[in-house]
PDB file with SEQRES, HELIX, SHEET and CRYST1 records, atoms N, CA, C and O in Angstrom:
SEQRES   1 A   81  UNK UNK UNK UNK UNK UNK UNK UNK UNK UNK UNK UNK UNK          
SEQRES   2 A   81  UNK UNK UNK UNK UNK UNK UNK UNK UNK UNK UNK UNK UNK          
SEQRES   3 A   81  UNK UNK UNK UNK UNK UNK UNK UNK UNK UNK UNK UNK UNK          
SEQRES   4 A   81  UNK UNK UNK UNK UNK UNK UNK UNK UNK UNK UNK UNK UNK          
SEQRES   5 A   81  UNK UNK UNK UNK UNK UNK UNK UNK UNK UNK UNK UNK UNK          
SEQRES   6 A   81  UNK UNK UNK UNK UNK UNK UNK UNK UNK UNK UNK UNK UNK          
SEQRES   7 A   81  UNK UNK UNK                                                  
HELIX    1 AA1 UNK A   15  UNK A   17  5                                   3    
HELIX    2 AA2 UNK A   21  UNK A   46  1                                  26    
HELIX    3 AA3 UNK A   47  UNK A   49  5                                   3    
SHEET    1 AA1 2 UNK A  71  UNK A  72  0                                        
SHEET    2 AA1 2 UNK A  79  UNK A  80 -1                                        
CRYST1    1.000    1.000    1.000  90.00  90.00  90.00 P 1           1          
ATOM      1  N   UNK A   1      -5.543 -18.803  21.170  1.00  0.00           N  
ATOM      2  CA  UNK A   1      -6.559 -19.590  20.525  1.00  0.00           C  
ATOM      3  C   UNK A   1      -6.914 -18.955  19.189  1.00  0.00           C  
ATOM      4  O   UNK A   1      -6.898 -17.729  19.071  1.00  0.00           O  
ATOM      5  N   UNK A   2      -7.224 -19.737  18.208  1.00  0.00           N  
ATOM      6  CA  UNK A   2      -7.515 -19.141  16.845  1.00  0.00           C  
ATOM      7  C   UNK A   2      -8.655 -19.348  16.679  1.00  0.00           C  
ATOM      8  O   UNK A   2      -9.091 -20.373  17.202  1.00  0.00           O  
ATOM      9  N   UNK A   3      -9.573 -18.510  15.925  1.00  0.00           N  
ATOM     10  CA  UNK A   3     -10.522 -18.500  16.033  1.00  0.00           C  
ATOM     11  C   UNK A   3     -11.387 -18.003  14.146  1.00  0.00           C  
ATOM     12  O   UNK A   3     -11.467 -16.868  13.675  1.00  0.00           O  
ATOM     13  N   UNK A   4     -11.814 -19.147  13.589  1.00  0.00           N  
ATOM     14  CA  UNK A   4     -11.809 -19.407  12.073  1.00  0.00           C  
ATOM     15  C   UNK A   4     -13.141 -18.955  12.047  1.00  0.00           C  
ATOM     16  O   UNK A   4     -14.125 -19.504  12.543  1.00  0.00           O  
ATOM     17  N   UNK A   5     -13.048 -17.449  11.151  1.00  0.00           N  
ATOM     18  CA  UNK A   5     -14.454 -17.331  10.351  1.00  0.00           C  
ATOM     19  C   UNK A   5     -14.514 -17.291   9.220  1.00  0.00           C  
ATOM     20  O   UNK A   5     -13.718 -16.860   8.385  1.00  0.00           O  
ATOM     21  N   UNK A   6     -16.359 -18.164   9.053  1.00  0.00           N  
ATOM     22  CA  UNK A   6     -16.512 -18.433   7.982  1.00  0.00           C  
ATOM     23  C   UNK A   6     -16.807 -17.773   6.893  1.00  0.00           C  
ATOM     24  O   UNK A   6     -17.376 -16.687   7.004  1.00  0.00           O  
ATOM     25  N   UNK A   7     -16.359 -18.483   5.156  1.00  0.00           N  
ATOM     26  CA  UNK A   7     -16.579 -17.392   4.375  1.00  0.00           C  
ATOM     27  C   UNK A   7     -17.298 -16.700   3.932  1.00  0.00           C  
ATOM     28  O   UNK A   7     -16.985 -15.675   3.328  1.00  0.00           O  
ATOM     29  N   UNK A   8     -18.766 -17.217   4.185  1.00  0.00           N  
ATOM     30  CA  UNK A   8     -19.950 -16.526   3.938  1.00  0.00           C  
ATOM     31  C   UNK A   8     -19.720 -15.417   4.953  1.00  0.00           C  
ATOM     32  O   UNK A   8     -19.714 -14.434   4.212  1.00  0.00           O  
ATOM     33  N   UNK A   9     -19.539 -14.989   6.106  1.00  0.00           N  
ATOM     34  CA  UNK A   9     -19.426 -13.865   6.821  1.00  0.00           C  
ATOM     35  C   UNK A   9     -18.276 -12.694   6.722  1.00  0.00           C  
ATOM     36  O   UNK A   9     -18.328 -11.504   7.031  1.00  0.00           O  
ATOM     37  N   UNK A  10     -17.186 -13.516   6.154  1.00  0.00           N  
ATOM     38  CA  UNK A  10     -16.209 -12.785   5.488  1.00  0.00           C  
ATOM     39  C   UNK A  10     -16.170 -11.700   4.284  1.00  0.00           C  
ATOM     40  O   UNK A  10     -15.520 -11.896   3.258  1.00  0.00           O  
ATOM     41  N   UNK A  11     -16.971 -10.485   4.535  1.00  0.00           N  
ATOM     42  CA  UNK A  11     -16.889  -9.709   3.361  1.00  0.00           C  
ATOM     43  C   UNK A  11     -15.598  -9.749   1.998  1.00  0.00           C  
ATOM     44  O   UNK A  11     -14.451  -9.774   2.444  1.00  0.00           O  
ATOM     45  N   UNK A  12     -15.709  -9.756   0.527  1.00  0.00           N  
ATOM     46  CA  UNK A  12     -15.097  -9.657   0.096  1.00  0.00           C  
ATOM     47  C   UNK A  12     -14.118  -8.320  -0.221  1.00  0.00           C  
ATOM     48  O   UNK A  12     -13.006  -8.144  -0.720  1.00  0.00           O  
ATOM     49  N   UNK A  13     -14.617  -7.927   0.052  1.00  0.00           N  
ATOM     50  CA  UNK A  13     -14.169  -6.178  -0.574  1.00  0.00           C  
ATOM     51  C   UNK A  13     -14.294  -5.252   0.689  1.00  0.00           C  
ATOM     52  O   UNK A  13     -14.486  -4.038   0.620  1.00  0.00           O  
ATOM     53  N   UNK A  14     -14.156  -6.004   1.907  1.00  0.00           N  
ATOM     54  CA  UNK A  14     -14.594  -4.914   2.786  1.00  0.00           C  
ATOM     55  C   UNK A  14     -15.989  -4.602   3.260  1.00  0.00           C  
ATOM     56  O   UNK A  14     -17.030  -5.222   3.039  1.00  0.00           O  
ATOM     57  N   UNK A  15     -15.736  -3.244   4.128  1.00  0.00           N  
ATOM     58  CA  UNK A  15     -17.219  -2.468   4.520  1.00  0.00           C  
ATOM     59  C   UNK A  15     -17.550  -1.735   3.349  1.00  0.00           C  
ATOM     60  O   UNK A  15     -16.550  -1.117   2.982  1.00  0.00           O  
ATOM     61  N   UNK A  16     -18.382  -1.568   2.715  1.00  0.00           N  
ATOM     62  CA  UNK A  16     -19.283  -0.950   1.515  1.00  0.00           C  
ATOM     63  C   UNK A  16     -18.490  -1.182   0.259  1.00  0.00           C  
ATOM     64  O   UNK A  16     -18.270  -0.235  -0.497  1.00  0.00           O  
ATOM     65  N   UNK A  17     -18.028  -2.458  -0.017  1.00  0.00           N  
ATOM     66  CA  UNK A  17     -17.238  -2.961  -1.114  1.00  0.00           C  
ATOM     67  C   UNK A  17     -16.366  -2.102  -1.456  1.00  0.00           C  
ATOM     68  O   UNK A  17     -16.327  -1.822  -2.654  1.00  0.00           O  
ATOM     69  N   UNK A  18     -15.214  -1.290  -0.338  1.00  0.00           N  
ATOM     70  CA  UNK A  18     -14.190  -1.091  -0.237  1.00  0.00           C  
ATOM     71  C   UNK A  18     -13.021  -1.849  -0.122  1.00  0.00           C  
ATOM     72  O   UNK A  18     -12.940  -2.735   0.728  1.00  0.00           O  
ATOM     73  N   UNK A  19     -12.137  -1.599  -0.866  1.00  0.00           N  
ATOM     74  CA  UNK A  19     -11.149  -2.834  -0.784  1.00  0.00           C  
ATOM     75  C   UNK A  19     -10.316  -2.564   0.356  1.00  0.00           C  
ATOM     76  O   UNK A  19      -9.792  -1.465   0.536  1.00  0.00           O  
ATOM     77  N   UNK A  20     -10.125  -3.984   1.476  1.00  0.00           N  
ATOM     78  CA  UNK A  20      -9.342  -4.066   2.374  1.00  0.00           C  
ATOM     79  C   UNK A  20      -7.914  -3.572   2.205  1.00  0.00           C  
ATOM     80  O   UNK A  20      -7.473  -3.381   1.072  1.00  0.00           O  
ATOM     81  N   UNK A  21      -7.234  -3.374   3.203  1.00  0.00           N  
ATOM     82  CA  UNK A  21      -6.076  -2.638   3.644  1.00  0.00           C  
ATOM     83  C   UNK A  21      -5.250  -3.384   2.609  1.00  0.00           C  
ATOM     84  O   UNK A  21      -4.796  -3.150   1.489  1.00  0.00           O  
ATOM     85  N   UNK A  22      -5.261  -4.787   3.829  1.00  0.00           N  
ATOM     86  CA  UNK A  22      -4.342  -5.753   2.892  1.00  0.00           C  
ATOM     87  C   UNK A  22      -4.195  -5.597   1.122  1.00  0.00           C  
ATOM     88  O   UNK A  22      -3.200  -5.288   0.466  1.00  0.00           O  
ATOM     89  N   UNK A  23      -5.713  -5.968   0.623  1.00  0.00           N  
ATOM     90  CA  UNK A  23      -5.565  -5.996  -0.684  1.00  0.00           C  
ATOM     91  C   UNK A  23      -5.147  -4.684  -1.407  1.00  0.00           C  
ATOM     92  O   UNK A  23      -4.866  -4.694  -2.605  1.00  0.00           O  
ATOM     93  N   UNK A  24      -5.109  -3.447  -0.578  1.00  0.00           N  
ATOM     94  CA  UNK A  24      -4.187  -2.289  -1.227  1.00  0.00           C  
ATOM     95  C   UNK A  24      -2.458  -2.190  -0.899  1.00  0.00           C  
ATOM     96  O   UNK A  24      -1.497  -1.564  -1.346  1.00  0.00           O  
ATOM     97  N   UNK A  25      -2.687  -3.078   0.024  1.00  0.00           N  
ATOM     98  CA  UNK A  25      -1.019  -3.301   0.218  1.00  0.00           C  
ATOM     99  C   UNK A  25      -0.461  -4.352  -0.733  1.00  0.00           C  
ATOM    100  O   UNK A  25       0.754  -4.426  -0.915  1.00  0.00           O  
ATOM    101  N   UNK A  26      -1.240  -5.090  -1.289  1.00  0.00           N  
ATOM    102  CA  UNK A  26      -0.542  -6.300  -1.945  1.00  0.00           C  
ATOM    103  C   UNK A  26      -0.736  -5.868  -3.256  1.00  0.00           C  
ATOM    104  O   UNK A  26       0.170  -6.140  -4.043  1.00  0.00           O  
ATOM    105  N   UNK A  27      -1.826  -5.181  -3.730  1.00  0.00           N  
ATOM    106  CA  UNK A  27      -1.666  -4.292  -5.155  1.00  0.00           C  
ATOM    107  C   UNK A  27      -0.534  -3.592  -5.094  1.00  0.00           C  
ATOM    108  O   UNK A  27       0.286  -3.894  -5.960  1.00  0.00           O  
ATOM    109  N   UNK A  28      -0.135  -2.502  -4.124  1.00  0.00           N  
ATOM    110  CA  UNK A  28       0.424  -1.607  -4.258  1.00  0.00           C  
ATOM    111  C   UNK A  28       2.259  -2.328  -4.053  1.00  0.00           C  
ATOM    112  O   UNK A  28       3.318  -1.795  -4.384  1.00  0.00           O  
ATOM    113  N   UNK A  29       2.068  -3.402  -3.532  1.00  0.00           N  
ATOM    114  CA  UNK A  29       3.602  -4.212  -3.931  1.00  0.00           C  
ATOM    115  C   UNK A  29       3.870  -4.456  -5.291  1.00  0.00           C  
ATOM    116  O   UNK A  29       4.805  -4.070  -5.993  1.00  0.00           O  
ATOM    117  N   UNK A  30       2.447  -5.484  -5.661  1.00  0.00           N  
ATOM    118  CA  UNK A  30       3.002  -5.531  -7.048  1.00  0.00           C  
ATOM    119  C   UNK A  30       3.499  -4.798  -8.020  1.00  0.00           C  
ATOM    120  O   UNK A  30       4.491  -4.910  -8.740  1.00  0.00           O  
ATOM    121  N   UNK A  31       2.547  -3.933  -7.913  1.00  0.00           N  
ATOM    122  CA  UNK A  31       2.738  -2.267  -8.584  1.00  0.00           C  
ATOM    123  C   UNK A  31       4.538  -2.073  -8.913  1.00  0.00           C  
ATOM    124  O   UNK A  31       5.185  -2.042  -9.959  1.00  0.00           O  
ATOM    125  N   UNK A  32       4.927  -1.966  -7.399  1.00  0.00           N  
ATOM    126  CA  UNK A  32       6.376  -1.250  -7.375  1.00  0.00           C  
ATOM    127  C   UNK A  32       7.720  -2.319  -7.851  1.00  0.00           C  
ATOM    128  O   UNK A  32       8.866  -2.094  -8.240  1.00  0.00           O  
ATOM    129  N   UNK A  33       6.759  -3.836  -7.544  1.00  0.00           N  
ATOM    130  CA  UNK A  33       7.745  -4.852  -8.051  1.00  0.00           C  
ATOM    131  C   UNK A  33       7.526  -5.029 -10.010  1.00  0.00           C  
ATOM    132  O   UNK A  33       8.280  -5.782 -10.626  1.00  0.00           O  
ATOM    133  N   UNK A  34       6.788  -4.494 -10.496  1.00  0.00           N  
ATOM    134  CA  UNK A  34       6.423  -5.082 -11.937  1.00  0.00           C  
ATOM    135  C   UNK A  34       7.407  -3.595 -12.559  1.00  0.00           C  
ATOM    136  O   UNK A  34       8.297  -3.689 -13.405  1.00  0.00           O  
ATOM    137  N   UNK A  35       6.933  -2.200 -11.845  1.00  0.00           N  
ATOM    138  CA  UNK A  35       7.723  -1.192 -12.313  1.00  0.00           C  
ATOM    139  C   UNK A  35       9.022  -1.621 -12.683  1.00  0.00           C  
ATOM    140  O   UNK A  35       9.355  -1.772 -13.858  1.00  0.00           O  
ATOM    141  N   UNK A  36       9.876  -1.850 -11.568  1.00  0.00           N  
ATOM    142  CA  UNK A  36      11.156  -2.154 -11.111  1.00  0.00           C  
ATOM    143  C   UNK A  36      11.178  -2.966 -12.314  1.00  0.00           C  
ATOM    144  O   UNK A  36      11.552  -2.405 -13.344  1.00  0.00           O  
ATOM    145  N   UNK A  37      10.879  -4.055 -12.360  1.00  0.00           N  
ATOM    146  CA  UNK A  37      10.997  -4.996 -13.465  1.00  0.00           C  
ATOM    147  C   UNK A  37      11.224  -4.465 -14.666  1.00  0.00           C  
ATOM    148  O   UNK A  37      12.267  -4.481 -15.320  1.00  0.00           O  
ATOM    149  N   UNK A  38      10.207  -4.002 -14.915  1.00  0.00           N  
ATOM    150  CA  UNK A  38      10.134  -3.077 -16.234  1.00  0.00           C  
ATOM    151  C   UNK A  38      11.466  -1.973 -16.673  1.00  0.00           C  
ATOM    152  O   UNK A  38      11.845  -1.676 -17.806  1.00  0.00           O  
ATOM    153  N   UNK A  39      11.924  -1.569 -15.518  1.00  0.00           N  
ATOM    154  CA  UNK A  39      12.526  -0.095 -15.729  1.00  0.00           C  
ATOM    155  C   UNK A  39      14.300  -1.458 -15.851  1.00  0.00           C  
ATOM    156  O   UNK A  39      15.254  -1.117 -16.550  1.00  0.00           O  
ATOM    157  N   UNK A  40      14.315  -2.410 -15.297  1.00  0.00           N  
ATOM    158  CA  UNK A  40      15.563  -2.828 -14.886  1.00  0.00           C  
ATOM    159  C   UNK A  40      15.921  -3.656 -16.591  1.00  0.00           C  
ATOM    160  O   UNK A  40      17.061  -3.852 -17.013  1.00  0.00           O  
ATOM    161  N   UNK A  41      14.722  -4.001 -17.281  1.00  0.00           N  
ATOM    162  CA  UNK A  41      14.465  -4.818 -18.041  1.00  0.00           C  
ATOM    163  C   UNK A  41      14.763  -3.783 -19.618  1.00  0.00           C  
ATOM    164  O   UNK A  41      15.255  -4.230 -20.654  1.00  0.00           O  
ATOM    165  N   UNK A  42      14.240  -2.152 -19.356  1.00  0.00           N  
ATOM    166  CA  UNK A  42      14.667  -1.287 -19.840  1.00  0.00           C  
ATOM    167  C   UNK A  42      15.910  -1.085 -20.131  1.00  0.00           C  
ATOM    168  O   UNK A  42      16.338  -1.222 -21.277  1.00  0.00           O  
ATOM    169  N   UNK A  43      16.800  -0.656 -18.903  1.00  0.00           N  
ATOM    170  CA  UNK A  43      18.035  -0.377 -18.496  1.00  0.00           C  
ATOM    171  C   UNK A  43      19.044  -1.287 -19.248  1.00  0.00           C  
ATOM    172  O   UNK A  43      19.913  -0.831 -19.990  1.00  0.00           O  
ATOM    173  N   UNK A  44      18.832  -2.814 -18.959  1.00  0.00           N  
ATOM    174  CA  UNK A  44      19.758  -3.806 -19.480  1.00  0.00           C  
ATOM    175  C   UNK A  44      19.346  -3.872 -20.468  1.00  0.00           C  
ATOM    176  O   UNK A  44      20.015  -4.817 -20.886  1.00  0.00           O  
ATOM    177  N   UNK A  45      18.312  -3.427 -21.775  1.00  0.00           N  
ATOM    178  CA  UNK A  45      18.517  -3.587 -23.036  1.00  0.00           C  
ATOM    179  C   UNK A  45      19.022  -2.255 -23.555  1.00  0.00           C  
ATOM    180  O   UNK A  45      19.763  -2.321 -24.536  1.00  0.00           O  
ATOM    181  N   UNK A  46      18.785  -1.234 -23.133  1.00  0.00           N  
ATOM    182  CA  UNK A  46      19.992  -0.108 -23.380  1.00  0.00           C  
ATOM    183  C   UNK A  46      21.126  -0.153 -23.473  1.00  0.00           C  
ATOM    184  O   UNK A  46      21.740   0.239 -24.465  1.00  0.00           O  
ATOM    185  N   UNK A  47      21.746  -0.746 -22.240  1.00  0.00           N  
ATOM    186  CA  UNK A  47      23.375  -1.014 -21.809  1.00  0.00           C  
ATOM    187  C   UNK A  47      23.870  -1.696 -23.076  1.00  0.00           C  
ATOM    188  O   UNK A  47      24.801  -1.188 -23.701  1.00  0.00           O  
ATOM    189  N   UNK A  48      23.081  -3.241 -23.637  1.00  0.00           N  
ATOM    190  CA  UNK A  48      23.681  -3.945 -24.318  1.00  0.00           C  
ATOM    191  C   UNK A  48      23.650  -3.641 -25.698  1.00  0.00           C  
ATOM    192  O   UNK A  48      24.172  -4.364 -26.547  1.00  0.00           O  
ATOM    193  N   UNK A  49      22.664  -1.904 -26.102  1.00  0.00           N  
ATOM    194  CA  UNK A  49      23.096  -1.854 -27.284  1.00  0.00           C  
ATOM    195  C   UNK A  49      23.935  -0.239 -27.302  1.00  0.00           C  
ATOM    196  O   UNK A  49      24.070   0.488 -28.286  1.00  0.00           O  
ATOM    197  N   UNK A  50      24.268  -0.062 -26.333  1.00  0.00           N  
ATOM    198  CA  UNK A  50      24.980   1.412 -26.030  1.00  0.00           C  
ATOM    199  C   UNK A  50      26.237   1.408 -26.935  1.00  0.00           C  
ATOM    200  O   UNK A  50      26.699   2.545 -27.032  1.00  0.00           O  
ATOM    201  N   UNK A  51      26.960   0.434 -27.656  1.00  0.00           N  
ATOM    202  CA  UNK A  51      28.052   1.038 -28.473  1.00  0.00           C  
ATOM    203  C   UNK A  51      27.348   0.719 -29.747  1.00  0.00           C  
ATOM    204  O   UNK A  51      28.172   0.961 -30.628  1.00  0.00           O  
ATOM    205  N   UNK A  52      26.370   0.347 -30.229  1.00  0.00           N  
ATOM    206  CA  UNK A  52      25.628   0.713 -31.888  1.00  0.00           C  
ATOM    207  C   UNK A  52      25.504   2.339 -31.972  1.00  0.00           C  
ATOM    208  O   UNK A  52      25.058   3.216 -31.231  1.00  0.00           O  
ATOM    209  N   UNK A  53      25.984   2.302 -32.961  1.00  0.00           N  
ATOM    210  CA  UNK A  53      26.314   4.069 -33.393  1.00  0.00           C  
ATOM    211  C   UNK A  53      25.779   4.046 -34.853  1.00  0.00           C  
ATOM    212  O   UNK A  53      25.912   2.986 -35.465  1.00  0.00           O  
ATOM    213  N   UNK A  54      25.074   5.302 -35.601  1.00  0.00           N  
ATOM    214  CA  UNK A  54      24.981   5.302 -36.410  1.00  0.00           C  
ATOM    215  C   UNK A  54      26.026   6.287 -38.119  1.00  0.00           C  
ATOM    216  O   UNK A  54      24.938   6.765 -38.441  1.00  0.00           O  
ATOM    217  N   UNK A  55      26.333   6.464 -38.464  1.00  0.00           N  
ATOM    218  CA  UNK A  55      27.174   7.063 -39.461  1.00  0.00           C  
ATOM    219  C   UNK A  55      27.921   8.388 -38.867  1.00  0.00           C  
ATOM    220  O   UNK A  55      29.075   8.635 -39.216  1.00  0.00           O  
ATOM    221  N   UNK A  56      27.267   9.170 -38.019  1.00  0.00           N  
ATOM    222  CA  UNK A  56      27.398  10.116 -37.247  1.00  0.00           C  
ATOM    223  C   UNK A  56      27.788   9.910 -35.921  1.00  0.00           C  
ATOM    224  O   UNK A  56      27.634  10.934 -35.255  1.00  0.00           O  
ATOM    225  N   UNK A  57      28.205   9.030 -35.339  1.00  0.00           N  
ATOM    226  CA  UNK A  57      28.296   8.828 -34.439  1.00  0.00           C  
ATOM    227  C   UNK A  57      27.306   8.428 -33.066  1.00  0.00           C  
ATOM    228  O   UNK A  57      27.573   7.807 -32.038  1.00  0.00           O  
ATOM    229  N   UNK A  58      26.258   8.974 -33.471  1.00  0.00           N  
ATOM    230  CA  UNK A  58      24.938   8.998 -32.729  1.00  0.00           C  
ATOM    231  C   UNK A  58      24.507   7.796 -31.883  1.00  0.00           C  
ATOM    232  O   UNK A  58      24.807   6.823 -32.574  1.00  0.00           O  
ATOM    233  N   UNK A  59      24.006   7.403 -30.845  1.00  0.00           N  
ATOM    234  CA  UNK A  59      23.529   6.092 -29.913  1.00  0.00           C  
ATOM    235  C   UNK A  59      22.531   5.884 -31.205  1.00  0.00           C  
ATOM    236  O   UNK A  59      22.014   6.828 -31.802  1.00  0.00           O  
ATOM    237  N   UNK A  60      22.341   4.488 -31.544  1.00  0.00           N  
ATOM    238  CA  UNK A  60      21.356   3.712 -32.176  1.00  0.00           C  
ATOM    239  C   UNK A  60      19.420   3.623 -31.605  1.00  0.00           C  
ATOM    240  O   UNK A  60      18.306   3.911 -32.041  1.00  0.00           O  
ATOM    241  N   UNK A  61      20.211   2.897 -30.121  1.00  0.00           N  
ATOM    242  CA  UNK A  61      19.135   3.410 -28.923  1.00  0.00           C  
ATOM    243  C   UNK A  61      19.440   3.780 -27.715  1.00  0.00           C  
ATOM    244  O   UNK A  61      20.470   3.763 -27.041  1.00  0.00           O  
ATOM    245  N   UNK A  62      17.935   4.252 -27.495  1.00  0.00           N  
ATOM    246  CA  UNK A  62      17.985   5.517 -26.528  1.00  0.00           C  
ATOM    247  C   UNK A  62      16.712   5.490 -25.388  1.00  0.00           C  
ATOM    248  O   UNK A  62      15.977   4.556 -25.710  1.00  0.00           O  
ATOM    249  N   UNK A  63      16.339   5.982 -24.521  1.00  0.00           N  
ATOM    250  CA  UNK A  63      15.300   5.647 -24.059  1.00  0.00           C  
ATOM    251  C   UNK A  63      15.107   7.164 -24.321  1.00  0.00           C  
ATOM    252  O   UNK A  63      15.991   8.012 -24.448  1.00  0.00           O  
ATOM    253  N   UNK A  64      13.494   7.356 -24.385  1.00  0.00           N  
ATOM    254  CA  UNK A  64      13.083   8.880 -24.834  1.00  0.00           C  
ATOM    255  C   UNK A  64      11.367   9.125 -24.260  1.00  0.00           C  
ATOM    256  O   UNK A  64      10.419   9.712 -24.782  1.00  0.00           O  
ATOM    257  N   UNK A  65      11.496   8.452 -23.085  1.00  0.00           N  
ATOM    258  CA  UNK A  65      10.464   8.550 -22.151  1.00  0.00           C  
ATOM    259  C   UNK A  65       9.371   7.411 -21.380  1.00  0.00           C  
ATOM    260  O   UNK A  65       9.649   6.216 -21.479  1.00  0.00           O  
ATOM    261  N   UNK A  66       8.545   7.693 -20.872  1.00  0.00           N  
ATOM    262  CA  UNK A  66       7.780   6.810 -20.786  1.00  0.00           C  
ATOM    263  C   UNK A  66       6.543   6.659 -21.127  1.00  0.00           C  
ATOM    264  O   UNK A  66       6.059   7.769 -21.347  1.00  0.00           O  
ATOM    265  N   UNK A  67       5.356   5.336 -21.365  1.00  0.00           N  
ATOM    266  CA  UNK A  67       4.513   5.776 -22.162  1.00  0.00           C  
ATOM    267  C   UNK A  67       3.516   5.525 -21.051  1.00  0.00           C  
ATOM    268  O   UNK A  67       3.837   5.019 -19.977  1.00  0.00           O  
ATOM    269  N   UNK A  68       2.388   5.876 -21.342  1.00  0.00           N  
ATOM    270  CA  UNK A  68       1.126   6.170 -20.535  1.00  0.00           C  
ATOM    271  C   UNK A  68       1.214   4.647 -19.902  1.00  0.00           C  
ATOM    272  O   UNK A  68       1.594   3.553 -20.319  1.00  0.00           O  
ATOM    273  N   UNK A  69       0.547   5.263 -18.430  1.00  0.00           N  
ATOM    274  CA  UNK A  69      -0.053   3.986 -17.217  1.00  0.00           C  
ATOM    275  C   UNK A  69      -0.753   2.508 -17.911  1.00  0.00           C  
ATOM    276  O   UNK A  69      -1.384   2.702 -18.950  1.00  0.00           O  
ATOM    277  N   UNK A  70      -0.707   1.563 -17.582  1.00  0.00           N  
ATOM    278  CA  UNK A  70      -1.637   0.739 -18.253  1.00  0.00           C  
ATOM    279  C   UNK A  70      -2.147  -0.035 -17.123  1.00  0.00           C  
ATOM    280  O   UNK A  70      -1.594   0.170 -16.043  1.00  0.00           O  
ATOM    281  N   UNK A  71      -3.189  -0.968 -17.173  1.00  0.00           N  
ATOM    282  CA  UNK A  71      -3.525  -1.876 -16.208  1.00  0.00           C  
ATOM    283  C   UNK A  71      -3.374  -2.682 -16.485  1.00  0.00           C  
ATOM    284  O   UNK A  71      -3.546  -3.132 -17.618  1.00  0.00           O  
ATOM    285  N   UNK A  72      -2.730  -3.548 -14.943  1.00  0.00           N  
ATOM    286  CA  UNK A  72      -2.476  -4.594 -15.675  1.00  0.00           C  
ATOM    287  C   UNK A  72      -2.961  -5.905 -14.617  1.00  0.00           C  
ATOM    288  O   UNK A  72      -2.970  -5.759 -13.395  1.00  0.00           O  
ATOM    289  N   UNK A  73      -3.332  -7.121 -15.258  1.00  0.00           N  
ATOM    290  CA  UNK A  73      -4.269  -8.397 -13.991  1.00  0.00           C  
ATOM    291  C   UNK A  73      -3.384  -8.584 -13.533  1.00  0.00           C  
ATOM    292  O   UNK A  73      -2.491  -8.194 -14.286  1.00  0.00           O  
ATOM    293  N   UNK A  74      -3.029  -8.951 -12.734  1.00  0.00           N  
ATOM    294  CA  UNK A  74      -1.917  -9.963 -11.567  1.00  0.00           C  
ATOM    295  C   UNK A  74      -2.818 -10.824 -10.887  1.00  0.00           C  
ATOM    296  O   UNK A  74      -3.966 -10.817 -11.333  1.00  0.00           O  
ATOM    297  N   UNK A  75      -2.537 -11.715  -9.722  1.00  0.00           N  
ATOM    298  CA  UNK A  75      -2.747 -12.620  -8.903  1.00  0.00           C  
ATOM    299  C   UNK A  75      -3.813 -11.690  -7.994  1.00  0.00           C  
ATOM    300  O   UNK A  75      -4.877 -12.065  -7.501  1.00  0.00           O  
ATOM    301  N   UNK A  76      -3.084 -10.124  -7.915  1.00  0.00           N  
ATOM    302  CA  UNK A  76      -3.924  -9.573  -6.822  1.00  0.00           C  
ATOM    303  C   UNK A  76      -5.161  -8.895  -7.018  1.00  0.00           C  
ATOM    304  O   UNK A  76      -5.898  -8.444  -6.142  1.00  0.00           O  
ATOM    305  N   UNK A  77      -5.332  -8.863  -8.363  1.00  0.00           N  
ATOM    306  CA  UNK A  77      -5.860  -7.666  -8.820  1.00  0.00           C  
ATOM    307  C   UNK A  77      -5.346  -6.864  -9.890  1.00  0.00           C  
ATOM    308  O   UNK A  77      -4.148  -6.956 -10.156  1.00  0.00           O  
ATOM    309  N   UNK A  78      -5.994  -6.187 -10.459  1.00  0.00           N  
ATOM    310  CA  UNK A  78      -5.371  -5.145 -11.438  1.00  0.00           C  
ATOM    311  C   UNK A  78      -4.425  -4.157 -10.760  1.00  0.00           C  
ATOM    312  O   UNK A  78      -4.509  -3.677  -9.629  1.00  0.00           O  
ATOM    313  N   UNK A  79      -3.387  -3.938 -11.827  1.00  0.00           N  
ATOM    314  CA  UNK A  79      -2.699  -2.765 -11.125  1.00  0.00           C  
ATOM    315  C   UNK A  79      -2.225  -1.685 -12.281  1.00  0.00           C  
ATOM    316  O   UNK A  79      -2.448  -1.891 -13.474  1.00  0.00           O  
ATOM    317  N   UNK A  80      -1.824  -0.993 -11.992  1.00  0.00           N  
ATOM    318  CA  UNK A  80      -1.484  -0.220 -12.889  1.00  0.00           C  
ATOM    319  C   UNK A  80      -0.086   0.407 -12.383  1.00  0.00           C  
ATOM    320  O   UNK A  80       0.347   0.897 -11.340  1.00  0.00           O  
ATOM    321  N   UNK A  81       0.465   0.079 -13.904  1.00  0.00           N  
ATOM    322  CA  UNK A  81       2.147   0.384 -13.910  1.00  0.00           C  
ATOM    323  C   UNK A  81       2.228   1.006 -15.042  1.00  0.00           C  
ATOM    324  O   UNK A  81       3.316   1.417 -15.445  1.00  0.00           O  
TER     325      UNK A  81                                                      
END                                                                             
């Protein structure tokens, strides 16, 4: 039997406006799916300019780190990637 409660009794954020399990599990997906994105989105614009060379022979581009965390809105919440 299912048993539907209502939303006024439904805390948003939890016990002491802590965020529920769930909503740290579904941040913490996005999180690892937007990274991925990012790093794959990285990767394939490297690859496609890996034979630009400059007078010296040198890679044109390069990846030469990463830059600070940012936050970012999603559907779930902010996340930071």
């Amino acid at each position: 039997m299912l048993t539907v409660v209502p939303e006024e009794n439904t805390p948003a954020d939890g016990p002491a406006g802590s965020p529920s399990l769930i909503d740290e599990i579904v941040r913490e997906g996005a999180r690892r799916m937007l990274a991925a994105a990012l790093e794959a989105e990285v990767d394939a614009y490297i690859a496609e300019l890996a034979d630009q060379r400059d007078a010296r022979g040198r890679r044109l581009v390069v990846r030469n780190g990463h830059a600070q965390p940012r936050q970012v809105m999603t559907a779930a919440g902010a996340v930071e990637v």
